[in-house]
Coordinates of C-alpha atoms and ligand atoms in Angstrom, one line a residue:
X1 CA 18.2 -18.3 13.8
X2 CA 16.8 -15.3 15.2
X3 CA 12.9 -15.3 15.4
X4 CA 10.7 -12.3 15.7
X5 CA 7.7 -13.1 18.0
X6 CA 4.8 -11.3 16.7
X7 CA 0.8 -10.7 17.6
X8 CA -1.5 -10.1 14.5
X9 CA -4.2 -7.4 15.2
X10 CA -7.3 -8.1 13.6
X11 CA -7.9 -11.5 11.9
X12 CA -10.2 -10.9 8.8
X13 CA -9.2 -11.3 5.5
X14 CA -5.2 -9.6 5.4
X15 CA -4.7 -10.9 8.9
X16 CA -5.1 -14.4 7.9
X17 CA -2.8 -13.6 5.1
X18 CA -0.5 -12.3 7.7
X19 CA -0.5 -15.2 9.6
X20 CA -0.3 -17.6 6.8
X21 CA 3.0 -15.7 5.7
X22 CA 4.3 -16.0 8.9
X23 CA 4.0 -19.3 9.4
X24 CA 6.3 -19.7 5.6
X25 CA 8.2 -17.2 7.5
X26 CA 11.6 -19.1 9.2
X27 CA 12.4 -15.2 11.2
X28 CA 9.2 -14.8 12.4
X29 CA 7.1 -17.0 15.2
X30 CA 3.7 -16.4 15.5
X31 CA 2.8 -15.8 19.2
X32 CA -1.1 -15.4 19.3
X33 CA -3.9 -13.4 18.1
X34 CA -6.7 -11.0 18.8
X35 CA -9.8 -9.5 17.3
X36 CA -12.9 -8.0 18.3
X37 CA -14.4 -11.0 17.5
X38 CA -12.6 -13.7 20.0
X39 CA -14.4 -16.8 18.0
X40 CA -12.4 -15.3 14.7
X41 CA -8.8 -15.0 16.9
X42 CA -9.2 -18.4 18.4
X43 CA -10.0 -19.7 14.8
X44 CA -7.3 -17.6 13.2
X45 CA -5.2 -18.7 15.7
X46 CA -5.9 -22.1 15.2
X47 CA -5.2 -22.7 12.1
X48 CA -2.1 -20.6 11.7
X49 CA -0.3 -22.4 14.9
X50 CA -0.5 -19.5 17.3
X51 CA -0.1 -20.5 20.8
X52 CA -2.1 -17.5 22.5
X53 CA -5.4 -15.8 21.9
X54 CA -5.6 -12.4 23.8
X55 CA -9.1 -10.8 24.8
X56 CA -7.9 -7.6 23.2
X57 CA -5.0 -5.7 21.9
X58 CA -4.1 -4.3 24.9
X59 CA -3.5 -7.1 26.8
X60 CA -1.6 -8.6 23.4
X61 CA 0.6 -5.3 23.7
X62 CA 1.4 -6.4 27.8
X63 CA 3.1 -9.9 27.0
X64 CA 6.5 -9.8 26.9
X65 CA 7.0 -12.3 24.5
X66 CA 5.3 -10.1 21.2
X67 CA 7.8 -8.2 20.5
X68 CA 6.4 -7.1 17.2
X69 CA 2.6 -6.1 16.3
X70 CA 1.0 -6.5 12.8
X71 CA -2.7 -4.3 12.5
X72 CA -4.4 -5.8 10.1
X73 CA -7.7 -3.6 11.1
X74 CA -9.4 -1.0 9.3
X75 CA -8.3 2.7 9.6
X76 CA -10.4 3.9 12.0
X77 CA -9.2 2.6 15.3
X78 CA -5.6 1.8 14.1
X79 CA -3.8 4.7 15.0
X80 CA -5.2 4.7 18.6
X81 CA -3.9 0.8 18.4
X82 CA -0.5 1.7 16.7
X83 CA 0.1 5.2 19.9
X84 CA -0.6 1.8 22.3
X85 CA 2.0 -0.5 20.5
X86 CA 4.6 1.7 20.6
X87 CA 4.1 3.0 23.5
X88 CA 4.6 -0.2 25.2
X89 CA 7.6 -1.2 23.4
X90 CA 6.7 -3.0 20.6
X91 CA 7.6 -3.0 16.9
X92 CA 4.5 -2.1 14.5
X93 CA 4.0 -3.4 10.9
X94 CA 0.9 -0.9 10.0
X95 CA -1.9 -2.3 7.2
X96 CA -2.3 0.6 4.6
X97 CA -3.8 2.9 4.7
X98 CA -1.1 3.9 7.6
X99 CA -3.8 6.6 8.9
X100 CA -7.0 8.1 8.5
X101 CA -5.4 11.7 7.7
X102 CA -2.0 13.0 7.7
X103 CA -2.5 13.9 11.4
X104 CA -2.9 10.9 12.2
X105 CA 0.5 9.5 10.8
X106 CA 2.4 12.5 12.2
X107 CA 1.1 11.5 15.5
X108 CA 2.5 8.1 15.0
X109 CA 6.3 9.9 13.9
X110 CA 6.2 11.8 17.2
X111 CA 5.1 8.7 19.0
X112 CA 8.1 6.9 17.1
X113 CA 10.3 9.6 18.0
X114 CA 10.1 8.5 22.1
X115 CA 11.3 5.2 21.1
X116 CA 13.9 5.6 18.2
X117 CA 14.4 1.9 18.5
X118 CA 11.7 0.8 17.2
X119 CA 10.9 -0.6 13.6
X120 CA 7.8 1.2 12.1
X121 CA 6.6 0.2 9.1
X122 CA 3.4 0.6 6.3
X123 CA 2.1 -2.3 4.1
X124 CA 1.9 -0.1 1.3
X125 CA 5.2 -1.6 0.1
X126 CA 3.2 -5.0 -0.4
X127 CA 4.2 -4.3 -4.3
X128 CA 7.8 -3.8 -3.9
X129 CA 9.3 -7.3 -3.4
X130 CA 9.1 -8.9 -7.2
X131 CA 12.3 -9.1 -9.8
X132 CA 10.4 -6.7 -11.5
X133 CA 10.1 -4.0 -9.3
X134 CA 13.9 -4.3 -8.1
X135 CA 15.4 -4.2 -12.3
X136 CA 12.9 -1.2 -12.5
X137 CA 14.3 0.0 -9.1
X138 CA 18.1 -0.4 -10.2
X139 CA 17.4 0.8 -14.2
X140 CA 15.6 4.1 -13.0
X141 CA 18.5 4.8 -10.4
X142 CA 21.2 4.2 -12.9
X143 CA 20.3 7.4 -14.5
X144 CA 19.8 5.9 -18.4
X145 CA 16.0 7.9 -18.7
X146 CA 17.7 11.1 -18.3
X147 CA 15.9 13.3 -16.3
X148 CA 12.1 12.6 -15.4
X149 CA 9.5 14.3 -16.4
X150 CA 5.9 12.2 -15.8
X151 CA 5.2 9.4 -13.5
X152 CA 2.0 7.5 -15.3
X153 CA -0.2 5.0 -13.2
X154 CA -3.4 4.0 -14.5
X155 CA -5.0 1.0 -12.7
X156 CA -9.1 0.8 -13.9
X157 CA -11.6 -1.9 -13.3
X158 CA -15.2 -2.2 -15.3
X159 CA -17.9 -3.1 -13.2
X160 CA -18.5 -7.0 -13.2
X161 CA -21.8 -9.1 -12.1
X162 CA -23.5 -8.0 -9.5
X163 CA -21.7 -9.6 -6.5
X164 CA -23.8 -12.7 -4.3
X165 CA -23.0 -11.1 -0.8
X166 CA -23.0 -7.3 0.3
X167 CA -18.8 -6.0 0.2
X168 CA -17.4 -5.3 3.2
X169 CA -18.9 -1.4 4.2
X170 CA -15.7 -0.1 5.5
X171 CA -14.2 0.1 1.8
X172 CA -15.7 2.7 0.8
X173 CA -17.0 4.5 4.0
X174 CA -14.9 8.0 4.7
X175 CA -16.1 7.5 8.9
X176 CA -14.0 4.1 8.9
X177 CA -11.4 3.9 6.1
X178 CA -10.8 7.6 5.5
X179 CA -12.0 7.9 1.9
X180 CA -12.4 5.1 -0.7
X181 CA -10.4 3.2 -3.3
X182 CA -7.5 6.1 -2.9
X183 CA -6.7 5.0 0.0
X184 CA -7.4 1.4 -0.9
X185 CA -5.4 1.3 -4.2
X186 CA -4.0 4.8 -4.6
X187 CA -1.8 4.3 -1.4
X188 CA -0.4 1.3 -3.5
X189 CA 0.4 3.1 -7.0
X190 CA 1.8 6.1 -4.6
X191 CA 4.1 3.9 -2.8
X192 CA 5.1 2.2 -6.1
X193 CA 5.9 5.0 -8.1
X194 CA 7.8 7.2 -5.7
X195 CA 9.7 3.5 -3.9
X196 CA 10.6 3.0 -7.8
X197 CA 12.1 6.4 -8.0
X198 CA 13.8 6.5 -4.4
X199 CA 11.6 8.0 -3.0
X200 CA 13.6 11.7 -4.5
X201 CA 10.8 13.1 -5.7
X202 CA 9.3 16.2 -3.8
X203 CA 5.6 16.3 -4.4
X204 CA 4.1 19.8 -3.8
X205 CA 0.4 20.6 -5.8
X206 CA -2.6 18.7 -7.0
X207 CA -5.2 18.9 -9.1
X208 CA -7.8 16.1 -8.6
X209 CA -11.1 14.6 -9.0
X210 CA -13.1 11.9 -7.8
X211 CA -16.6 10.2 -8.6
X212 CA -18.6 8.1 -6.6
X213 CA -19.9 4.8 -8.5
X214 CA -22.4 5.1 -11.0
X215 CA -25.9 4.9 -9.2
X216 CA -27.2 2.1 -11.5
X217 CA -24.1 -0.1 -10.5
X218 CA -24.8 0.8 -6.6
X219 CA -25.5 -3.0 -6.1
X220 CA -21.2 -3.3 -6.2
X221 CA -21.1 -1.4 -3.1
X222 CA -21.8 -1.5 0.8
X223 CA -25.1 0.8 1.7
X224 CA -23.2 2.9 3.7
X225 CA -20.9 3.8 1.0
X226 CA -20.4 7.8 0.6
X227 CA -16.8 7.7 -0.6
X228 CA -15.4 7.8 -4.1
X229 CA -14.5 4.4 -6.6
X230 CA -12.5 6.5 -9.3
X231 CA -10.3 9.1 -9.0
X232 CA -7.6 11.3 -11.0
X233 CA -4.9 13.4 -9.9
X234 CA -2.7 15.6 -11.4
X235 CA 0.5 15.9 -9.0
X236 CA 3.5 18.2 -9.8
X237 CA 6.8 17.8 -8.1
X238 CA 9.4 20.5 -7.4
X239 CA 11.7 19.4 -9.8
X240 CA 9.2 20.1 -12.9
X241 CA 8.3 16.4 -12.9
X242 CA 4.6 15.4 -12.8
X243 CA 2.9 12.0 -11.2
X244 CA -0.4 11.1 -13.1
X245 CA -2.6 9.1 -11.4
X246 CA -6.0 6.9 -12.0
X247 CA -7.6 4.8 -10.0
X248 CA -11.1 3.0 -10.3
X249 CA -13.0 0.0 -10.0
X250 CA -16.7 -0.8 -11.1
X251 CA -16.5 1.7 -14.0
X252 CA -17.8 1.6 -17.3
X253 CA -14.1 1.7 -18.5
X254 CA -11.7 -1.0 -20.7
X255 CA -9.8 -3.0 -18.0
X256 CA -6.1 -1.2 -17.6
X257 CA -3.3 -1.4 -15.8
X258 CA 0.0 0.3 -17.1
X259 CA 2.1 2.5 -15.8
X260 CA 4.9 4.2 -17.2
X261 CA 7.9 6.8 -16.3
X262 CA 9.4 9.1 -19.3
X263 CA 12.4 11.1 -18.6
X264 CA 13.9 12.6 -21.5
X265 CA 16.3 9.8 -22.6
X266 CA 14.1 6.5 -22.4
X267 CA 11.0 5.8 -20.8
X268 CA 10.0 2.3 -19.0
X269 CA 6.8 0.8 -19.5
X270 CA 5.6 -2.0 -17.0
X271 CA 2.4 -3.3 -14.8
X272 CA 2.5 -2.7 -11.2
X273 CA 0.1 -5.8 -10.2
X274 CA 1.7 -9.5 -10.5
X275 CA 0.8 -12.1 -12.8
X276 CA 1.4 -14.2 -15.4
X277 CA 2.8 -13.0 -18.7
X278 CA 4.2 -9.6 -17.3
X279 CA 6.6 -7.5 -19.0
X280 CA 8.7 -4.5 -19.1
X281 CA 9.1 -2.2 -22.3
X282 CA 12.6 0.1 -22.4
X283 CA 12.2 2.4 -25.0
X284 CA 15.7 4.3 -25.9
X285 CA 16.0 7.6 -27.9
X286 CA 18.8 8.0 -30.3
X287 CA 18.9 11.4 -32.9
X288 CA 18.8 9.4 -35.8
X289 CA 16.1 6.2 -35.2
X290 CA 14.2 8.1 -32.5
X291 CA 12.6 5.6 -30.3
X292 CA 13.4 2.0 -29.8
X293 CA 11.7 -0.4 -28.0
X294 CA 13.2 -3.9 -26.5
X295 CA 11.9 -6.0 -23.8
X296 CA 14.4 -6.4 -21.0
X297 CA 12.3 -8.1 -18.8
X298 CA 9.2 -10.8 -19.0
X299 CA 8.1 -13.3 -16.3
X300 CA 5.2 -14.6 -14.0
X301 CA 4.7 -13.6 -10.6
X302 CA 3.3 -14.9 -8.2
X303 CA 0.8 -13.4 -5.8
X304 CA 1.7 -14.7 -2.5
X305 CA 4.9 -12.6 -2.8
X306 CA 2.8 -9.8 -1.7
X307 CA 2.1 -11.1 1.9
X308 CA 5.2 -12.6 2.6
X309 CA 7.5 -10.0 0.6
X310 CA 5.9 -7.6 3.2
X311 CA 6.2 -9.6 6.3
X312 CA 9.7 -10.6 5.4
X313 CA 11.0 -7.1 5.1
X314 CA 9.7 -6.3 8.4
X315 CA 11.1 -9.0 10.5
X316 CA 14.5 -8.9 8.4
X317 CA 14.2 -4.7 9.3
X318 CA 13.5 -5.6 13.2
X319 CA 16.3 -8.3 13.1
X320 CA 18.5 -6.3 11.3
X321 CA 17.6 -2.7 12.8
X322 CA 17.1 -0.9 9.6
X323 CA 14.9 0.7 8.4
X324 CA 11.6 -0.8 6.4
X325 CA 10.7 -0.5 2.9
X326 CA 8.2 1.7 3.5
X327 CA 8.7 4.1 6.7
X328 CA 6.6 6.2 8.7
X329 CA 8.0 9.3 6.8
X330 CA 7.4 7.8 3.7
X331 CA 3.7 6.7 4.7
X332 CA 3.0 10.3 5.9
X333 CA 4.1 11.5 2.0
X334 CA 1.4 9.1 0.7
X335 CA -1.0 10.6 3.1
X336 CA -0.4 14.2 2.3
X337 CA -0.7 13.5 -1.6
X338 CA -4.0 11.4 -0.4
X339 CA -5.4 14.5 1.9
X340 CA -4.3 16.7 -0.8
X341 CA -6.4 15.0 -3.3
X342 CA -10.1 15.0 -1.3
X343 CA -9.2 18.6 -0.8
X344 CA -8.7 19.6 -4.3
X345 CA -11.5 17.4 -5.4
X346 CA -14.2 19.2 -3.1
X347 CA -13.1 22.6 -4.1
X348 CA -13.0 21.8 -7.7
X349 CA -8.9 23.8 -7.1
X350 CA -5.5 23.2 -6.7
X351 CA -4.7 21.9 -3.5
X352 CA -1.4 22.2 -1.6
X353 CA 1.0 18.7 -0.1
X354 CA 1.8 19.2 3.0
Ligands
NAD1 N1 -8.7 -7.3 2.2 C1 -7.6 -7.2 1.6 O1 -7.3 -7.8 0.5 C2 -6.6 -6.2 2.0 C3 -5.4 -6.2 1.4 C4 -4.4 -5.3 1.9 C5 -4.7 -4.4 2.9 N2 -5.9 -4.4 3.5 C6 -6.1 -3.4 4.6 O2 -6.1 -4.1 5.8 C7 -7.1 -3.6 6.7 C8 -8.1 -4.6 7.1 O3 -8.7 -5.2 6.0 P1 -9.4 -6.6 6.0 O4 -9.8 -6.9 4.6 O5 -8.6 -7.6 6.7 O6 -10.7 -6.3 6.9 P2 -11.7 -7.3 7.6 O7 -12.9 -6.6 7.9 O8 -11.7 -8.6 6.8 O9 -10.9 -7.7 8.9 C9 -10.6 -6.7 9.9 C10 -10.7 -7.3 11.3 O10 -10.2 -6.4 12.3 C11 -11.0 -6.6 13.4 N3 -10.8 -5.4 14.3 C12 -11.2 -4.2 14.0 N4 -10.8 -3.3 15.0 C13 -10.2 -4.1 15.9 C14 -9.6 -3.8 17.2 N5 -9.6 -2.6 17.7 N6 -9.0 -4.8 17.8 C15 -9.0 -6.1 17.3 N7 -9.6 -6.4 16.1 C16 -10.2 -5.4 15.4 C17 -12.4 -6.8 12.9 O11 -13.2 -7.5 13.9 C18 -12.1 -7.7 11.7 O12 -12.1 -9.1 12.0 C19 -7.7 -2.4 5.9 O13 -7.1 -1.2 6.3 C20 -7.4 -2.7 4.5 O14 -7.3 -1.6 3.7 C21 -6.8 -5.3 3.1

């Protein structure tokens, strides 16, 4: 069987998941490692059976024998890294958030565009690869909701204990991951709900607003945390359809996470995360009952999918040579609703996509 041979970028906590798909992985061998910190390759490496652990990227990017690159490093830096990868021939599976700004993706397009062979892909898909998501997929495409009108995603956290040990600062710090839990989690319910809908919908204004976390709950984040931990957005589409979208995490809000997407036949009410007890809600409109709900879909999922759905779809794209479930033109979408987003929110206005 066909075997990618791939180098994993950055071996903190989603590069280890990386590499601990991979080795599950039958179309993908693991060639080595690299990270700023060499003791955290060579133990990365180690443990998930990679033969080589390179001083840095670059020289990772030389050896003929990756073919494919998986950066698994914060946002700052990873464009620079992702220019480099291509440049030298390999394929690039890019940790979301795909860029700091829109610029930044574009620049990867155009760098894309010199090599038209090569597989480019975002990990914003991660969410795409259950049962669930593929009979959501296939019931939204079949037309049966008539035409859609809102795209509902609300995924809120309340604040829990204090934690033990000081969160990881890039999180939420606009210098190194471009803006805070919108690019952590938003890129996620963006990808989600526009994958879901084939990705047809043309997003073109926004009307958003974000909040920092609440200063007597600051003990939840890094010091050198200046970016926002909730955030709504209002986003209408050409079409007339609408995308509503909340995000947060250590708020003092009930625990949710539904999403939902009406057209004006039936409406389909599900969860975007995995776990156990999920379940999706058709509700049908007829003139004389009105609404009525069924269940056509209940399960468990499991979470591991996540890393290896993602990892699977880009070897199978590079084997395959087609394109990944989540492209580069896809991932700069997501990044213009994003930049569209902290614009509106500073000027307290509409802001334009694009
Ligand atoms: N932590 C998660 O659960 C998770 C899940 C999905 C996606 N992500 C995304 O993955 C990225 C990384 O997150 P993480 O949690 O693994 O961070 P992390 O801090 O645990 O690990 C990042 C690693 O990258 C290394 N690194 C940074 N720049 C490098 C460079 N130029 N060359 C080599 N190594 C470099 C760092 O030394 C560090 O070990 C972020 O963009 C994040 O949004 C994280």
């Amino acid at each position: 069987m066909r075997q990618v041979g791939i180098g994993v970028v950055g071996t903190g906590v989603i590069g280890r998941k990386h590499l601990q798909s991979a080795a599950a992985l039958l179309s993908i061998r693991t060639v080595g490692t690299t990270d700023l910190r060499e003791d955290q390759a060579r133990d990365a490496a180690a443990l998930y059976g990679a033969d080589k652990v390179y001083a840095t990227a670059d020289e990772m990017f030389a050896d003929p024998e990756v073919e494919a690159v998986v950066l698994a490093v914060p946002a700052a830096g990873k464009t620079e890294l992702a220019l480099k990868a291509i440049a030298a021939g390999k394929h690039a599976l890019i940790e979301k958030p795909a860029g700091m700004n829109a610029r930044e993706v574009q620049q990867l397009i155009d760098a894309q565009k010199a090599h038209p062979s090569l597989i480019v892909g975002c990990c914003s898909s991660r969410f795409r690869y259950y049962e669930s998501g593929e009979l959501l997929r296939r019931r939204i495409a079949s037309g049966e909701l008539g035409e859609l009108r809102m795209l509902r995603t609300r995924g809120v956290w309340p604040a829990g204990k204090a934690p033990e040990t000081a969160p990881p600062f890039w999180r939420l710090n606009k210098s190194v991951n471009g803006g805070g839990i919108m690019m952590n989690w938003g890129s996620y319910d963006l990808d989600y709900m526009l994958g879901l809908t084939g990705w047809r919908l043309k997003p073109v204004r926004v009307l958003a607003q974000t909040w920092q976390v609440a200063p007597h709950l600051n003990a939840r984040v890094a010091p050198e945390t200046d970016a926002e931990t909730h955030v709504t957005a209002f986003i209408s589409c050409e079409g007339g359809e609408t995308i509503v979208l909340e995000r947060g995490e250590f708020t003092s809000a009930s625990r949710d996470e539904t999403s939902e997407i009406i057209g004006t036949h039936g409406s389909l009410l599900f969860r975007m995360m995995p776990g156990e007890g999920k379940k999706i809600v058709y509700n049908e409109t007829n003139p004389l009952d009105g609404v009525r709900s069924s269940v056509i879909w209940s399960g468990d999922e499991d979470f591991e999918v996540l890393h290896t759905g993602v990892l699977w779809d880009f070897a199978d794209a590079v084997i395959n040579n087609r394109p990944p479930a989540t492209t580069l033109e896809q991932a700069l979408l997501i990044q213009q609703i994003t930049d569209a987003i902290y614009l509106s929110a500073a000027n307290r206005r509409c802001a334009d996509i694009g």
